[in-house]
PDB file of C-alpha atoms and ligand atoms in Angstrom:
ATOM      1  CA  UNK A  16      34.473  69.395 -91.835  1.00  0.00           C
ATOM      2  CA  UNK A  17      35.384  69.624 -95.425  1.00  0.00           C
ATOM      3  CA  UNK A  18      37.356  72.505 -96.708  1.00  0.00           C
ATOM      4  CA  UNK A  19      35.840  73.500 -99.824  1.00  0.00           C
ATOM      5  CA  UNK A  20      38.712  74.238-102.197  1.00  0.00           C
ATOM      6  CA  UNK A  21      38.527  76.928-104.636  1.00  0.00           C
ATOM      7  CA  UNK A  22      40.369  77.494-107.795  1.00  0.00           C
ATOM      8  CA  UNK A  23      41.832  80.181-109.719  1.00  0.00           C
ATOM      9  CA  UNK A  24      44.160  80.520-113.008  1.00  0.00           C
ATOM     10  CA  UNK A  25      47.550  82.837-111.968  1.00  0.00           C
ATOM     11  CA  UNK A  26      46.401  85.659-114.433  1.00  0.00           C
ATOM     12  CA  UNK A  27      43.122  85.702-111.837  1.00  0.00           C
ATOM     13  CA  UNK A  28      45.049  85.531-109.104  1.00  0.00           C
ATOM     14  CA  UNK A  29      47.141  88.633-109.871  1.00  0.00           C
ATOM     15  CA  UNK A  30      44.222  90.720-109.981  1.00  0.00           C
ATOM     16  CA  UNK A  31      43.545  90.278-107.026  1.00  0.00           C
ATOM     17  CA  UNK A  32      46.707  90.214-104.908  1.00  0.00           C
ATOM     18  CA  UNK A  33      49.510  92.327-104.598  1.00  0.00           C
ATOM     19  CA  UNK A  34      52.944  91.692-105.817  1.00  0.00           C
ATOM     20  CA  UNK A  35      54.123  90.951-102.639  1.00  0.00           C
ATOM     21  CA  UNK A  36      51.233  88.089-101.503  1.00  0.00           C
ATOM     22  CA  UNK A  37      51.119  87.094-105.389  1.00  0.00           C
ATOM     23  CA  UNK A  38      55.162  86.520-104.851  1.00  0.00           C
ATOM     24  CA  UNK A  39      54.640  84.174-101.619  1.00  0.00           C
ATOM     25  CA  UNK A  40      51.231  82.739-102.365  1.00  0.00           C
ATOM     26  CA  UNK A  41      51.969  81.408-106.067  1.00  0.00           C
ATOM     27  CA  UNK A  42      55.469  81.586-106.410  1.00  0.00           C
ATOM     28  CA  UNK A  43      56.645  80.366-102.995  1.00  0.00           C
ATOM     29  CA  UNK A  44      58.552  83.230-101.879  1.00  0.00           C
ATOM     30  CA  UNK A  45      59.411  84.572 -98.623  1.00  0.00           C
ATOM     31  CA  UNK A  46      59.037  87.685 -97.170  1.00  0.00           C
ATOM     32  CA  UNK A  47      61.482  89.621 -96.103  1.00  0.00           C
ATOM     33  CA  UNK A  48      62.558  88.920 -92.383  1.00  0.00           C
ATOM     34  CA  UNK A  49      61.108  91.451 -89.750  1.00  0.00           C
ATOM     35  CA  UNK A  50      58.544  92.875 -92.472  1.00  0.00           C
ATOM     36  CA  UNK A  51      55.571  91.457 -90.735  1.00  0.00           C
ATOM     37  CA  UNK A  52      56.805  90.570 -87.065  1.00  0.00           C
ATOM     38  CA  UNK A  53      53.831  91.463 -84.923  1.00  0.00           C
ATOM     39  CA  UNK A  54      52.535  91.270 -81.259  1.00  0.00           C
ATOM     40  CA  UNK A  55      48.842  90.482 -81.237  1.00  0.00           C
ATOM     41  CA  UNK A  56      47.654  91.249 -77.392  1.00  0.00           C
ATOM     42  CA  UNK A  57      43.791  90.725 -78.675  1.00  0.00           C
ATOM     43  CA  UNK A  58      42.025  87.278 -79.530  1.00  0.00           C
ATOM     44  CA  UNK A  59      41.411  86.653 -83.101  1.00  0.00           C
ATOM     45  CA  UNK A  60      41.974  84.532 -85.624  1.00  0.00           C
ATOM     46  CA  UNK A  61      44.337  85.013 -88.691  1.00  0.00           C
ATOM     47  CA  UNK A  62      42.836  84.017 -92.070  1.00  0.00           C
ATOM     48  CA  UNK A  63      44.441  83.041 -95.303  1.00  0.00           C
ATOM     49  CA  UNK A  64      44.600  86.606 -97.302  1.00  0.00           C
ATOM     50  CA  UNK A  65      43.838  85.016-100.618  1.00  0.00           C
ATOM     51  CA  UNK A  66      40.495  83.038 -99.839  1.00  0.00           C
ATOM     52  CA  UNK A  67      39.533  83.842 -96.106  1.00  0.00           C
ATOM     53  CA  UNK A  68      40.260  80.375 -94.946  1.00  0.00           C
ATOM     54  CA  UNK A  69      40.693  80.496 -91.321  1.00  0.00           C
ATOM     55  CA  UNK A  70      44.771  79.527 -90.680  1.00  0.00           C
ATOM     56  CA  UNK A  71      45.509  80.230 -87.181  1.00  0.00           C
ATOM     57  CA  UNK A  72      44.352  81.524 -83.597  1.00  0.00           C
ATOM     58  CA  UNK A  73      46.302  84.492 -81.579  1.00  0.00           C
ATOM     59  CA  UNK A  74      46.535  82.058 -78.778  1.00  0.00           C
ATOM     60  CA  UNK A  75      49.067  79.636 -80.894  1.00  0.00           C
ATOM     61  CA  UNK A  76      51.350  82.878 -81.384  1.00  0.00           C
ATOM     62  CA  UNK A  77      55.187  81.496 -80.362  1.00  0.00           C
ATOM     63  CA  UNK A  78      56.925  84.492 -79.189  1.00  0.00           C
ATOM     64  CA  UNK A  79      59.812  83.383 -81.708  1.00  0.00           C
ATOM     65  CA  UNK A  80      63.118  84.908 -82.343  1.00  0.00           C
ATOM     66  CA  UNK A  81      62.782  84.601 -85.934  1.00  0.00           C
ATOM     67  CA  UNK A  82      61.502  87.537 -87.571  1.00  0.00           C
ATOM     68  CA  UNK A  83      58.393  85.647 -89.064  1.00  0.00           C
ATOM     69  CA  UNK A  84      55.039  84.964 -87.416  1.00  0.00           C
ATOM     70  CA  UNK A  85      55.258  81.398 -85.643  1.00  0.00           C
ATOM     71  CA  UNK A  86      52.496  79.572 -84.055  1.00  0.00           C
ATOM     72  CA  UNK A  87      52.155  76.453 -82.593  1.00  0.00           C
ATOM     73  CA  UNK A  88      49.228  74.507 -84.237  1.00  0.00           C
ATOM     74  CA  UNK A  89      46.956  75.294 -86.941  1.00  0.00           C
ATOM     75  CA  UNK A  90      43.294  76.460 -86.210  1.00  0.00           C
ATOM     76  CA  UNK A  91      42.000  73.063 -87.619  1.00  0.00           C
ATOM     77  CA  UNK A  92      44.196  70.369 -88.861  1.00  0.00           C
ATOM     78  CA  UNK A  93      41.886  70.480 -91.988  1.00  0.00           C
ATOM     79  CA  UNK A  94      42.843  73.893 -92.317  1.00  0.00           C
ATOM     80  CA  UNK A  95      46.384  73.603 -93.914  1.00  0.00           C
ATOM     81  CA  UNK A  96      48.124  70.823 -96.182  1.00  0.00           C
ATOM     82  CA  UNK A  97      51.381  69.345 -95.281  1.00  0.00           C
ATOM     83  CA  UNK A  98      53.840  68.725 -98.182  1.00  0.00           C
ATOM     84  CA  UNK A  99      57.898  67.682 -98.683  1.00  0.00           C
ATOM     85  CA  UNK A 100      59.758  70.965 -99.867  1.00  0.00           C
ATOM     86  CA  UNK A 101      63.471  69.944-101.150  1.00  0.00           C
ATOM     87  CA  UNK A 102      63.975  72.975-103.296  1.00  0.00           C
ATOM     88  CA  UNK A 103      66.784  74.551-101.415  1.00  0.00           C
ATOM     89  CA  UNK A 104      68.237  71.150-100.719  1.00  0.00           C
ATOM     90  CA  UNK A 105      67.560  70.606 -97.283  1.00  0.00           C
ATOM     91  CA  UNK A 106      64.285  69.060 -96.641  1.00  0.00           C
ATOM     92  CA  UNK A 107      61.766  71.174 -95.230  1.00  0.00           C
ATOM     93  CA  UNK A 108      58.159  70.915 -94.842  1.00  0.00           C
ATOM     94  CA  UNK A 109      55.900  73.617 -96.474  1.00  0.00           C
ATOM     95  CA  UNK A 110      52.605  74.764 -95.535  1.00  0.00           C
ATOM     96  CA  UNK A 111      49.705  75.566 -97.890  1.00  0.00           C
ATOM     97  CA  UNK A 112      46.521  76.701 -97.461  1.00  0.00           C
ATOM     98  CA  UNK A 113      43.580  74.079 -97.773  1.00  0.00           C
ATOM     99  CA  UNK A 114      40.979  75.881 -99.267  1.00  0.00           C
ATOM    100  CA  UNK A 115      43.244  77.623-101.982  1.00  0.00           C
ATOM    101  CA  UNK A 116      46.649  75.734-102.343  1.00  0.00           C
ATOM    102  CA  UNK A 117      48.672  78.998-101.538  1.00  0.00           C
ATOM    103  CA  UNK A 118      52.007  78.638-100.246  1.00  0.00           C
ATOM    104  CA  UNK A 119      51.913  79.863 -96.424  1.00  0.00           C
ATOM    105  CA  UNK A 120      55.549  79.111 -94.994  1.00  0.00           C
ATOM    106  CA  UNK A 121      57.342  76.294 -93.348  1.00  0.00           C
ATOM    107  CA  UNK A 122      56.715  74.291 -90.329  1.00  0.00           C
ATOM    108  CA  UNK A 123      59.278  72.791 -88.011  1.00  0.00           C
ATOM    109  CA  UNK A 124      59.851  70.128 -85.141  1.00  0.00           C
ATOM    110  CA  UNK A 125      61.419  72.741 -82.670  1.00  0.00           C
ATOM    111  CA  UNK A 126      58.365  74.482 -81.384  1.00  0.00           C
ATOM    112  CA  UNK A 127      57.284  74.600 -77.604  1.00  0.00           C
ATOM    113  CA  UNK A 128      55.071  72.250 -76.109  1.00  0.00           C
ATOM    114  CA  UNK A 129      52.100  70.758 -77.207  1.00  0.00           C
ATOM    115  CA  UNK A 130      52.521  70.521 -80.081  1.00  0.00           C
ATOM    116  CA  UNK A 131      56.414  70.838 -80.329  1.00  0.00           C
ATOM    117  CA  UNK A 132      55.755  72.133 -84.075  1.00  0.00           C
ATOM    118  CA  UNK A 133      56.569  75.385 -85.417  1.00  0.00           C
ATOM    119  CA  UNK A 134      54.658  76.875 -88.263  1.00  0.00           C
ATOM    120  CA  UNK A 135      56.754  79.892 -89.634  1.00  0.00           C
ATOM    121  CA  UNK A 136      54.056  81.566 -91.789  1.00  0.00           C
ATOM    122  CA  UNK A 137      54.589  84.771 -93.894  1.00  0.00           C
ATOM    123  CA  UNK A 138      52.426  87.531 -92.597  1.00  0.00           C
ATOM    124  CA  UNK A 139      52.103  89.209 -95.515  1.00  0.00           C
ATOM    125  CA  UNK A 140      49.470  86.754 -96.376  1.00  0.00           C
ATOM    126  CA  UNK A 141      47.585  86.604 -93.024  1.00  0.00           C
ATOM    127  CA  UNK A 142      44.343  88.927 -92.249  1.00  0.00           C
ATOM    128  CA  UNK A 143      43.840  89.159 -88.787  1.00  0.00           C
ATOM    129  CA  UNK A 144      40.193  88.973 -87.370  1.00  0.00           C
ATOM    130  CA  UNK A 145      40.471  90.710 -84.318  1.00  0.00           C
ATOM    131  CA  UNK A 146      37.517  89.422 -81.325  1.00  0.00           C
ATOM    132  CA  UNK A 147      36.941  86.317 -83.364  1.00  0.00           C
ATOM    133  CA  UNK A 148      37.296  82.659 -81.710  1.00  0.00           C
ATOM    134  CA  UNK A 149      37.853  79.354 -83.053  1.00  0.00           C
ATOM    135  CA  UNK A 150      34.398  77.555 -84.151  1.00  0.00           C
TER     136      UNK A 150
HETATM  137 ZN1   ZN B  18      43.863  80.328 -98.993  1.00  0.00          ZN
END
């Protein structure tokens, strides 16, 4: 399955996020740590804020000590792009949304089993589906 992408100029995009997901999305920020810690006891799945693109599942929630939302796998691997981050001179890997190109977070190689991945998204720009399952 394809992911359709969409695009958007930034003056469109700031319309219609917030500061805070324009800041992360576009601009590659980080939220601040803690701000959207969460404990999902319900099945759903987590969508991209900006475009609705389905991201992740509850049940790939890593109960991690960092203070950012961590799962172990993506909810397809078409669902995310992969790419080389070196800006803060350590290389990292970033995460961006398929369907819209918006910067999502990191993902490293210390996760639990499967996968041993962890994807350390920002929750600001997550929108949890609550009852929904993977298709
Ligand atoms: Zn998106």
């Amino acid at each position: 399955m394809a992911i359709k992408k969409i695009f958007k100029s930034n003056e469109e995009w700031k319309k219609i996020l917030t500061p805070e997901q324009y800041h992360i999305l576009i601009e590659a920020g980080t939220e601040t740590a803690g701000s959207c810690a969460f404990s999902i006891n319900r099945e759903g799945v987590f969508h991209c804020i900006a475009c609705d693109n389905p991201l992740f599942i509850s049940k790939a929630i890593i109960e991690s000590e960092t203070k950012w939302p961590s799962f172990f796998e993506p909810y397809s691997p078409e669902s995310i792009i992969l790419k080389e981050d070196h800006t803060i001179g350590m290389k990292r890997t970033e995460v961006i949304c398929a369907r819209c190109d918006g910067h999502l977070g990191h993902v490293f190689d210390d996760g639990p089993p499967p996968t041993y991945k962890r994807y350390c998204i920002n929750g600001t720009v997550l929108k949890f589906v609550a009852g929904e399952k993977r298709k």
